[in-house]
Amino acid sequence: MKGHVTAAAPAGSFFPDVRSIRANIGGWAQLSVVQYFVAEAAVIEAWAGPEPYSRATGYISDLGAVSCGVYEDRAVCSPLHWLMNASFVVQGLGLILGAVFLTAGLLCVAARPGAAARRFRAVADESLPTRVLTVPWILAVAIRILTGVAGGGTVLVGLVPEDLGSPWHFAGALMFFIGGGFALLLLGVLWFRQTPVSWFLTACGLLCIGALIVGGLTGMDVPQPGTLERLMGYPVTIGLAAAGLVIAQRVHTERKELRATQRLTRGHQ
């Protein structure tokens, strides 16, 4: 196919199938996390607390609180809490699908058309050749695991709202922030020099982890805790959605070129 390497992959390498339905589902599933921002805007619009909801001072989890009342000295009342919690669950499932369907090989080459993914490299160990996993492959596997952790965390956040008094809500939020932040950092390293998006992903990861550290050191006792929490969460959602877009576009391009090639082949028969 035009613009792609046709030679056999070197030992330890292979060409992942970037045209598969699996890859298509994974890319679009990860991109789907942007629905969160639509849901959040709708839930904020319906807020019924004594004071208007502010993204600067209001915690994200307040939007998913099931009951109206005072929670940790904050007056909360979110009539569309079900929508917010459903959005958390859908966001988490999108990330889990991305982690499951986007293979390590695909992640290695998603931003590098025509390249082979290299799983092993040969090394000399006491005069005996052996094979070890390559750094890009290890990074890709770690990214999948961390993305799955982030997805599982936000599913927990949606299933266990903050006012139920369960520690699983806080644990789920940490899973999302930590897993998502480090997944973005590793993805930025994996795609370094392959796409300018790698810089954006790295910035998103650093912003998330940096805000998380500040939140941990201050106990969230800052003038604008809502802003600080969103500096933890928004970069994860935006960054992973951007990565999903890169992958979805690559898969779409490959599948489009394949269909064009098939039509051309049938036309010459």
Coordinates of C-alpha atoms in Angstrom, one line a residue:
M1 CA 0.0 0.0 0.0
K2 CA 1.3 3.4 -0.8
G3 CA 3.4 5.1 1.8
H4 CA 3.8 2.0 3.9
V5 CA 6.7 -0.4 4.5
T6 CA 6.3 -3.6 2.7
A7 CA 9.6 -5.3 3.6
A8 CA 9.6 -8.0 6.2
A9 CA 9.9 -6.8 9.8
P10 CA 13.3 -7.5 11.4
A11 CA 13.6 -10.2 14.0
G12 CA 11.6 -9.5 17.1
S13 CA 9.4 -7.0 15.3
F14 CA 6.1 -7.2 13.5
F15 CA 3.5 -4.9 11.9
P16 CA 0.4 -4.6 14.1
D17 CA -3.0 -4.7 12.4
V18 CA -4.1 -1.1 12.7
R19 CA -7.1 -1.7 10.4
S20 CA -8.9 -4.2 12.7
I21 CA -12.3 -3.6 14.2
R22 CA -10.6 -4.0 17.6
A23 CA -8.3 -1.1 17.0
N24 CA -11.2 1.0 15.7
I25 CA -13.3 0.3 18.8
G26 CA -10.4 1.0 21.2
G27 CA -9.5 4.3 19.6
W28 CA -13.1 5.6 19.6
A29 CA -13.8 4.3 23.0
Q30 CA -10.9 6.3 24.4
L31 CA -12.0 9.4 22.5
S32 CA -15.5 9.1 23.9
V33 CA -14.4 10.3 27.3
V34 CA -15.0 13.9 26.2
Q35 CA -18.7 13.3 26.8
Y36 CA -17.8 14.1 30.5
F37 CA -17.6 17.8 29.7
V38 CA -21.1 17.8 28.2
A39 CA -22.5 16.0 31.2
E40 CA -20.8 18.2 33.7
A41 CA -22.1 21.4 32.0
A42 CA -25.6 20.0 32.1
V43 CA -25.4 19.0 35.7
I44 CA -24.0 22.4 36.8
E45 CA -26.8 24.1 35.0
A46 CA -29.3 22.1 37.0
W47 CA -27.6 22.7 40.3
A48 CA -30.1 23.6 43.1
G49 CA -27.8 24.5 46.0
P50 CA -28.3 27.6 48.1
E51 CA -25.4 29.2 46.2
P52 CA -24.6 28.8 42.5
Y53 CA -22.1 26.1 41.7
S54 CA -18.6 27.4 40.9
R55 CA -16.0 25.4 39.1
A56 CA -13.4 27.3 41.1
T57 CA -14.6 26.4 44.6
G58 CA -16.9 23.4 44.0
Y59 CA -15.6 19.9 44.0
I60 CA -16.4 17.7 41.0
S61 CA -17.8 15.0 43.3
D62 CA -20.4 17.4 44.7
L63 CA -22.1 17.2 41.3
G64 CA -22.7 13.4 41.9
A65 CA -23.9 13.7 45.5
V66 CA -27.1 11.8 45.8
S67 CA -28.7 13.8 48.6
C68 CA -29.3 17.5 49.2
G69 CA -27.7 18.8 52.4
V70 CA -24.5 19.7 54.0
Y71 CA -21.5 17.5 53.2
E72 CA -18.1 18.4 54.8
D73 CA -19.3 21.9 55.5
R74 CA -20.4 22.3 51.8
A75 CA -24.1 22.8 50.9
V76 CA -24.7 20.5 48.0
C77 CA -27.8 19.7 45.9
S78 CA -27.4 18.2 42.5
P79 CA -30.8 17.1 40.9
L80 CA -29.0 15.6 38.0
H81 CA -26.6 13.6 40.1
W82 CA -27.6 10.4 38.2
L83 CA -26.3 12.0 35.0
M84 CA -23.0 13.0 36.5
N85 CA -22.5 9.5 38.0
A86 CA -23.5 7.8 34.7
S87 CA -21.0 10.0 32.9
F88 CA -18.2 8.9 35.3
V89 CA -19.1 5.3 34.7
V90 CA -19.2 5.7 30.9
Q91 CA -15.9 7.6 31.0
G92 CA -14.4 4.8 32.9
L93 CA -15.7 2.1 30.6
G94 CA -14.3 4.0 27.6
L95 CA -10.9 4.0 29.2
I96 CA -11.1 0.3 30.1
L97 CA -12.2 -0.6 26.6
G98 CA -9.2 1.5 25.3
A99 CA -6.9 -0.4 27.6
V100 CA -8.2 -3.8 26.5
F101 CA -8.6 -3.2 22.8
L102 CA -5.5 -1.1 22.1
T103 CA -2.7 -3.5 22.0
A104 CA 0.9 -2.7 23.0
G105 CA 2.0 -3.1 19.4
L106 CA -0.7 -0.7 18.2
L107 CA 0.3 1.9 20.7
C108 CA 3.9 1.6 19.6
V109 CA 3.1 2.5 16.0
A110 CA -0.1 4.5 16.2
A111 CA 1.7 7.8 15.7
R112 CA 4.4 6.4 13.3
P113 CA 2.8 5.2 10.0
G114 CA 4.7 2.4 8.2
A115 CA 6.8 1.4 11.2
A116 CA 7.1 -2.0 12.8
A117 CA 6.6 -2.6 16.5
R118 CA 9.5 -4.2 18.2
R119 CA 8.8 -6.5 21.0
F120 CA 12.2 -8.1 21.6
R121 CA 15.8 -7.2 21.1
A122 CA 18.8 -9.5 21.2
V123 CA 21.5 -9.1 23.9
A124 CA 24.6 -11.1 24.7
D125 CA 24.5 -12.8 28.1
E126 CA 27.7 -14.7 28.9
S127 CA 28.3 -15.3 25.2
L128 CA 24.8 -16.7 24.8
P129 CA 22.3 -14.6 22.8
T130 CA 19.0 -14.0 24.5
R131 CA 16.0 -11.8 24.0
V132 CA 14.6 -9.1 26.2
L133 CA 11.6 -6.9 26.0
T134 CA 12.3 -3.5 24.4
V135 CA 11.7 -0.3 26.3
P136 CA 8.9 1.0 24.0
W137 CA 7.1 -2.4 24.4
I138 CA 7.4 -2.1 28.2
L139 CA 6.1 1.5 28.1
A140 CA 3.1 0.5 25.9
V141 CA 2.2 -2.4 28.3
A142 CA 2.5 0.0 31.3
I143 CA 0.3 2.6 29.5
R144 CA -2.4 0.0 29.0
I145 CA -2.3 -1.0 32.6
L146 CA -2.4 2.6 33.9
T147 CA -5.2 3.5 31.5
G148 CA -7.2 0.5 32.8
V149 CA -6.5 1.6 36.4
A150 CA -7.7 5.1 35.6
G151 CA -10.9 3.7 34.0
G152 CA -11.6 1.5 36.9
G153 CA -11.1 4.4 39.3
T154 CA -13.6 6.7 37.6
V155 CA -16.1 3.8 37.4
L156 CA -15.8 3.5 41.2
V157 CA -16.4 7.3 41.5
G158 CA -19.6 7.0 39.6
L159 CA -20.9 3.9 41.4
V160 CA -20.0 5.1 44.9
P161 CA -20.9 8.9 45.2
E162 CA -19.1 10.9 47.8
D163 CA -22.0 11.2 50.2
L164 CA -22.4 7.5 50.7
G165 CA -19.5 7.7 53.1
S166 CA -17.4 5.0 51.5
P167 CA -13.6 5.2 51.2
W168 CA -13.9 3.6 47.7
H169 CA -15.0 7.0 46.3
F170 CA -11.7 8.6 47.3
A171 CA -9.7 5.5 46.3
G172 CA -11.4 5.6 42.8
A173 CA -10.5 9.3 42.4
L174 CA -6.9 8.7 43.3
M175 CA -6.8 5.7 40.8
F176 CA -8.1 8.0 38.1
F177 CA -5.7 10.9 38.8
I178 CA -2.6 8.8 39.4
G179 CA -3.2 6.2 36.7
G180 CA -4.2 8.7 34.1
G181 CA -1.5 11.2 34.9
F182 CA 1.3 8.6 34.6
A183 CA -0.3 7.0 31.5
L184 CA 0.0 10.3 29.8
L185 CA 3.6 10.9 30.8
L186 CA 4.6 7.4 29.5
L187 CA 2.6 7.9 26.3
G188 CA 4.4 11.2 25.8
V189 CA 7.7 9.4 26.1
L190 CA 6.6 6.6 23.8
W191 CA 5.4 9.0 21.1
F192 CA 8.4 11.4 21.4
R193 CA 9.6 12.5 18.0
Q194 CA 6.7 10.6 16.4
T195 CA 4.1 13.3 16.7
P196 CA 3.9 16.8 18.2
V197 CA 1.0 15.6 20.3
S198 CA 3.5 13.9 22.5
W199 CA 4.4 17.3 24.0
F200 CA 0.8 18.0 24.7
L201 CA 0.3 14.6 26.4
T202 CA 3.4 15.1 28.5
A203 CA 2.2 18.6 29.6
C204 CA -1.2 17.1 30.5
G205 CA 0.5 14.4 32.6
L206 CA 2.8 16.8 34.4
L207 CA -0.1 19.2 35.1
C208 CA -2.1 16.4 36.6
I209 CA 0.7 15.0 38.8
G210 CA 1.8 18.4 39.8
A211 CA -1.7 19.4 40.9
L212 CA -2.1 16.1 42.7
I213 CA 1.1 16.7 44.7
V214 CA 0.0 20.2 45.6
G215 CA -3.4 18.8 46.7
G216 CA -1.7 16.1 48.8
L217 CA 0.6 18.6 50.5
T218 CA -2.1 21.1 51.3
G219 CA -4.9 18.7 52.0
M220 CA -6.9 20.6 49.4
D221 CA -7.0 23.6 51.8
V222 CA -6.6 26.2 49.1
P223 CA -8.6 29.2 48.1
Q224 CA -10.0 27.5 45.0
P225 CA -10.1 23.7 45.6
G226 CA -12.4 23.2 42.6
T227 CA -9.8 24.7 40.3
L228 CA -7.0 22.5 41.9
E229 CA -9.1 19.3 41.5
R230 CA -9.9 20.1 37.9
L231 CA -6.2 20.6 37.2
M232 CA -5.9 17.0 38.4
G233 CA -8.8 15.6 36.4
Y234 CA -9.3 17.7 33.3
P235 CA -5.8 17.1 31.8
V236 CA -6.4 13.3 32.1
T237 CA -9.6 13.4 30.3
I238 CA -8.4 15.8 27.6
G239 CA -5.0 14.1 27.2
L240 CA -6.4 10.6 26.9
A241 CA -9.1 11.8 24.5
A242 CA -6.3 13.4 22.4
A243 CA -4.5 10.1 22.3
G244 CA -7.7 8.4 21.3
L245 CA -8.1 10.9 18.5
V246 CA -4.6 10.2 17.2
I247 CA -5.3 6.5 17.2
A248 CA -8.8 6.8 15.7
Q249 CA -7.5 8.9 12.9
R250 CA -4.7 6.5 12.1
V251 CA -7.1 3.6 12.1
H252 CA -9.6 5.5 9.9
T253 CA -6.9 6.4 7.4
E254 CA -5.6 2.8 7.2
R255 CA -9.1 1.4 6.8
K256 CA -10.0 4.1 4.1
E257 CA -6.8 3.3 2.2
L258 CA -7.6 -0.5 2.4
R259 CA -11.1 0.0 1.0
A260 CA -9.7 2.2 -1.8
T261 CA -7.2 -0.5 -2.6
Q262 CA -9.9 -3.2 -2.6
R263 CA -12.1 -1.2 -5.0
L264 CA -9.1 -0.6 -7.3
T265 CA -8.3 -4.3 -7.3
R266 CA -11.9 -5.3 -8.1
G267 CA -12.0 -2.7 -10.9
H268 CA -9.0 -4.3 -12.6
Q269 CA -10.5 -7.8 -12.4

